PDB file of C-alpha atoms in Angstrom:
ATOM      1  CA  UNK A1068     -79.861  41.924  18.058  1.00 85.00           C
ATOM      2  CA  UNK A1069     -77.502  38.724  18.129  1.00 90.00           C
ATOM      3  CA  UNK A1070     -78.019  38.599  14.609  1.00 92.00           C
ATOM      4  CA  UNK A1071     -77.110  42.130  13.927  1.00 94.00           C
ATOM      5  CA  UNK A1072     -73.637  41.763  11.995  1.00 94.00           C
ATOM      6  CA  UNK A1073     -74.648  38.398  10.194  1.00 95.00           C
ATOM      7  CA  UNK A1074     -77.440  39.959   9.139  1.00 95.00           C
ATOM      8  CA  UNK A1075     -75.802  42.662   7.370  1.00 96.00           C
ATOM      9  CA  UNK A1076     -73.349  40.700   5.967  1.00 97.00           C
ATOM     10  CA  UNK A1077     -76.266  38.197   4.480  1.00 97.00           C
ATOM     11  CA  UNK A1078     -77.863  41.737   3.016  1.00 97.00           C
ATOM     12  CA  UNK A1079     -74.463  43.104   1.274  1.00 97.00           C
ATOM     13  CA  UNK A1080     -74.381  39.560  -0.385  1.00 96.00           C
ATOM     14  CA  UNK A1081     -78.175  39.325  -1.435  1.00 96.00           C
ATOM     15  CA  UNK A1082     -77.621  42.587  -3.079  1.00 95.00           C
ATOM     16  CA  UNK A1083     -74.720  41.522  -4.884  1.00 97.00           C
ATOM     17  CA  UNK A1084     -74.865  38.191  -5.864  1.00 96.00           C
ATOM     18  CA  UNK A1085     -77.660  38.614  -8.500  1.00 96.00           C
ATOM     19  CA  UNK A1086     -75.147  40.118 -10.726  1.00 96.00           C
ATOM     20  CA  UNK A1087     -73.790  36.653 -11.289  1.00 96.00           C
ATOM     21  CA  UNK A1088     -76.680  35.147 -12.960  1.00 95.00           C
ATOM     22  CA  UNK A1089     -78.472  38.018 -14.092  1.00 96.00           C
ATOM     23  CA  UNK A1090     -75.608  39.838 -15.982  1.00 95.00           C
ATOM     24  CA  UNK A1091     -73.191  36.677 -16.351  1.00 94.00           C
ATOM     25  CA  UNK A1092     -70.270  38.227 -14.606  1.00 94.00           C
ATOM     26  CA  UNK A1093     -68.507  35.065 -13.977  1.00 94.00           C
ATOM     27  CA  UNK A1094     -66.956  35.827 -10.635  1.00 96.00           C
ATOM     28  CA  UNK A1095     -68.489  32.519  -9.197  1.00 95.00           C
ATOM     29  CA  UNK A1096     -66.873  30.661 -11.866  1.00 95.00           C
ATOM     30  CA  UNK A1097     -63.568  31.184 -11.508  1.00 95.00           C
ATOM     31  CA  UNK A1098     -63.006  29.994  -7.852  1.00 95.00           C
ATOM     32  CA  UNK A1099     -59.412  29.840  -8.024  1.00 97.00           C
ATOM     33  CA  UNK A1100     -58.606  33.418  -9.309  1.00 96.00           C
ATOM     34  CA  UNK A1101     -61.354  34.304  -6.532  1.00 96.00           C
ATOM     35  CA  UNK A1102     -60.063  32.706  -3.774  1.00 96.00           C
ATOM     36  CA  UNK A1103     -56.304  33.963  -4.820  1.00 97.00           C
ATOM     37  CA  UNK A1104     -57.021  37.967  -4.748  1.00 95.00           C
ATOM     38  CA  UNK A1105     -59.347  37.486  -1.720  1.00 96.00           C
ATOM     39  CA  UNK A1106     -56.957  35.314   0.879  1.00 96.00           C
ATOM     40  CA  UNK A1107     -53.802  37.520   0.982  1.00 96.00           C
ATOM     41  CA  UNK A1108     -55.981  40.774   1.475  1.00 93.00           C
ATOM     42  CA  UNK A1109     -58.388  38.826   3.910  1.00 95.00           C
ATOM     43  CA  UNK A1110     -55.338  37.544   5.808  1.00 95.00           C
ATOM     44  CA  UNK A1111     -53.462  40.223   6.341  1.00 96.00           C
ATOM     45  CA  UNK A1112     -56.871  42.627   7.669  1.00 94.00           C
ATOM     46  CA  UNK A1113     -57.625  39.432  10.148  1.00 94.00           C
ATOM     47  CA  UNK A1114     -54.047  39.402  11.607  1.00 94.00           C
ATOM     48  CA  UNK A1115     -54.556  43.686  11.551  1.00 95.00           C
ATOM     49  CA  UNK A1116     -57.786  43.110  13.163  1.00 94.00           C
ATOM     50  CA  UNK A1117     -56.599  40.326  15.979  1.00 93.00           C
ATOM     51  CA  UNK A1118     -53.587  42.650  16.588  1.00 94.00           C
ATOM     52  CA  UNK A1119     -56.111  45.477  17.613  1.00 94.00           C
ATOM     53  CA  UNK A1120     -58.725  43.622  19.259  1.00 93.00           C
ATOM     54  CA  UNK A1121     -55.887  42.192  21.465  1.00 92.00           C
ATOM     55  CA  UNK A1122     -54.222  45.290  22.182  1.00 94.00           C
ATOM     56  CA  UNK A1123     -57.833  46.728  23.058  1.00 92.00           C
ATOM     57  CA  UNK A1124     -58.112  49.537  20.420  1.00 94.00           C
ATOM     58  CA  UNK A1125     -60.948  48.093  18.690  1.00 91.00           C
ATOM     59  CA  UNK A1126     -64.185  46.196  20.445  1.00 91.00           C
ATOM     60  CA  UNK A1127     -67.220  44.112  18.777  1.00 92.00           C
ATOM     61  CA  UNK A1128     -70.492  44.547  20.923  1.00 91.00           C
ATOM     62  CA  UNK A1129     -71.390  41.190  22.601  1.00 90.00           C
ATOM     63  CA  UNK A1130     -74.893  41.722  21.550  1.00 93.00           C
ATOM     64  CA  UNK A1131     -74.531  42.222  18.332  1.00 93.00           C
ATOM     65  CA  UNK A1132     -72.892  39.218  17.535  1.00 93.00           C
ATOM     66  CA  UNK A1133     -72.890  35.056  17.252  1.00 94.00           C
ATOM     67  CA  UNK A1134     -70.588  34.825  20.101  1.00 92.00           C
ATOM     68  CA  UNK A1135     -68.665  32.448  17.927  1.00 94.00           C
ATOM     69  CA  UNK A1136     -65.028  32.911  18.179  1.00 92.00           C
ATOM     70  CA  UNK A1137     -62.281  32.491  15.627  1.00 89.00           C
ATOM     71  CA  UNK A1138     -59.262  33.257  17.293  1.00 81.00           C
ATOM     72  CA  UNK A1139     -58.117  35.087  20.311  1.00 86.00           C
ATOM     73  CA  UNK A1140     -61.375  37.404  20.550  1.00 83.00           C
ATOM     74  CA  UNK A1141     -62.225  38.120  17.079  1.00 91.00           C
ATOM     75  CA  UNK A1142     -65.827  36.916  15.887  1.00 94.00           C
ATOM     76  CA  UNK A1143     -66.832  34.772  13.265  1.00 95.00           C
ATOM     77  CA  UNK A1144     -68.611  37.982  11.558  1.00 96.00           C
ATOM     78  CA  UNK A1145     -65.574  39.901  11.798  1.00 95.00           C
ATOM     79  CA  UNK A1146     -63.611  36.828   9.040  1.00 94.00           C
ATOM     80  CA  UNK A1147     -66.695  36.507   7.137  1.00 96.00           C
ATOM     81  CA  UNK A1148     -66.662  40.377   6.744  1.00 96.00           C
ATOM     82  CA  UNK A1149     -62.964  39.970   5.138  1.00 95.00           C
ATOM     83  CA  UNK A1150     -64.478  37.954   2.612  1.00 95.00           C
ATOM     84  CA  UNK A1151     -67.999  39.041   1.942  1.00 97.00           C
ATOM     85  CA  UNK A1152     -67.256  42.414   1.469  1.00 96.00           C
ATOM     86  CA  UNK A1153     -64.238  42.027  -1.100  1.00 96.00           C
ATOM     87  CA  UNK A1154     -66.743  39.227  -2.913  1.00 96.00           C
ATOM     88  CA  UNK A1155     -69.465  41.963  -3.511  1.00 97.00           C
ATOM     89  CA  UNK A1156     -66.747  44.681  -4.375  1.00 97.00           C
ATOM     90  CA  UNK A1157     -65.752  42.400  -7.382  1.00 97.00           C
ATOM     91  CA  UNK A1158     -68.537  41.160  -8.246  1.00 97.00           C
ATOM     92  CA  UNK A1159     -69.848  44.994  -8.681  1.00 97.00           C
ATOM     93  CA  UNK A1160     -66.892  45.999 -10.096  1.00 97.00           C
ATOM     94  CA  UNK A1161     -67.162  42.913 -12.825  1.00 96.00           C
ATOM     95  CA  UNK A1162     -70.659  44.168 -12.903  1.00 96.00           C
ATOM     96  CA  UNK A1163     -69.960  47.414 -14.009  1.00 97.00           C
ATOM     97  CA  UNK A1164     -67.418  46.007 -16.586  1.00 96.00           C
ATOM     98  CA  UNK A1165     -69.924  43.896 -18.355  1.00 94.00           C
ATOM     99  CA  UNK A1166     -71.909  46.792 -18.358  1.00 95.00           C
ATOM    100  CA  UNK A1167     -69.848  48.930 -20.340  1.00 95.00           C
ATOM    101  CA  UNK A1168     -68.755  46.223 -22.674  1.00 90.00           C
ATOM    102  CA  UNK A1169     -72.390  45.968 -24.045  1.00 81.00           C
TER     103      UNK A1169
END
C-alpha cells in the first residue's frame, strides 16, 4: 500500500507518454516551453496545497504514501502529482491536435 500514490502517478504517465513517440507530439522536445506553463501552475497548487495541509483541511494517508517529505507535511507524491498530471494533460491534448491535423 506504501506505493499506492506513486503507483498511480507511474500509471497516468505510462498511459500518456506513448503519444510522444508514437504520434510525434513533440511535448518532450520542447523542455523549455514545458517547464514554463507547468512551474507557475505547479507552484501556486503546492503553496494551495501546503496552506491546507497546514491548516488541517486536507490529509494524505500515511500508508499510502513514501513517507518522503517536501516541505512542512506535504509528500513527495503530492509535487510529483503537480507535474505529472499537467504533463499527461498536454501531452493528450497535443495528442488530440496531431490527430486532427492528419
Amino acid at each position: 500500500m506504501r506505493f499506492t500514490y506513486l503507483a498511480v502517478l507511474t500509471g497516468c504517465l505510462l498511459c500518456a507518454l506513448w503519444l510522444e513517440p508514437v504520434l510525434r507530439v513533440g511535448v518532450l522536445r520542447q523542455v523549455r516551453r514545458l517547464a514554463l506553463t507547468v512551474a507557475p501552475v505547479a507552484a501556486a497548487f503546492l503553496l494551495w496545497d501546503l496552506a491546507a495541509v497546514n491548516s488541517g483541511w486536507w490529509s494524505f494517508d500515511s500508508a499510502q504514501i513514501l513517507g518522503v517529505r517536501v516541505g512542512p507535511g506535504l509528500p513527495l507524491e503530492e509535487a510529483l502529482f503537480f507535474v505529472v498530471v499537467p504533463l499527461c494533460a498536454i501531452l493528450g491534448y497535443e495528442a488530440v491536435r496531431t490527430v486532427l491535423k492528419r
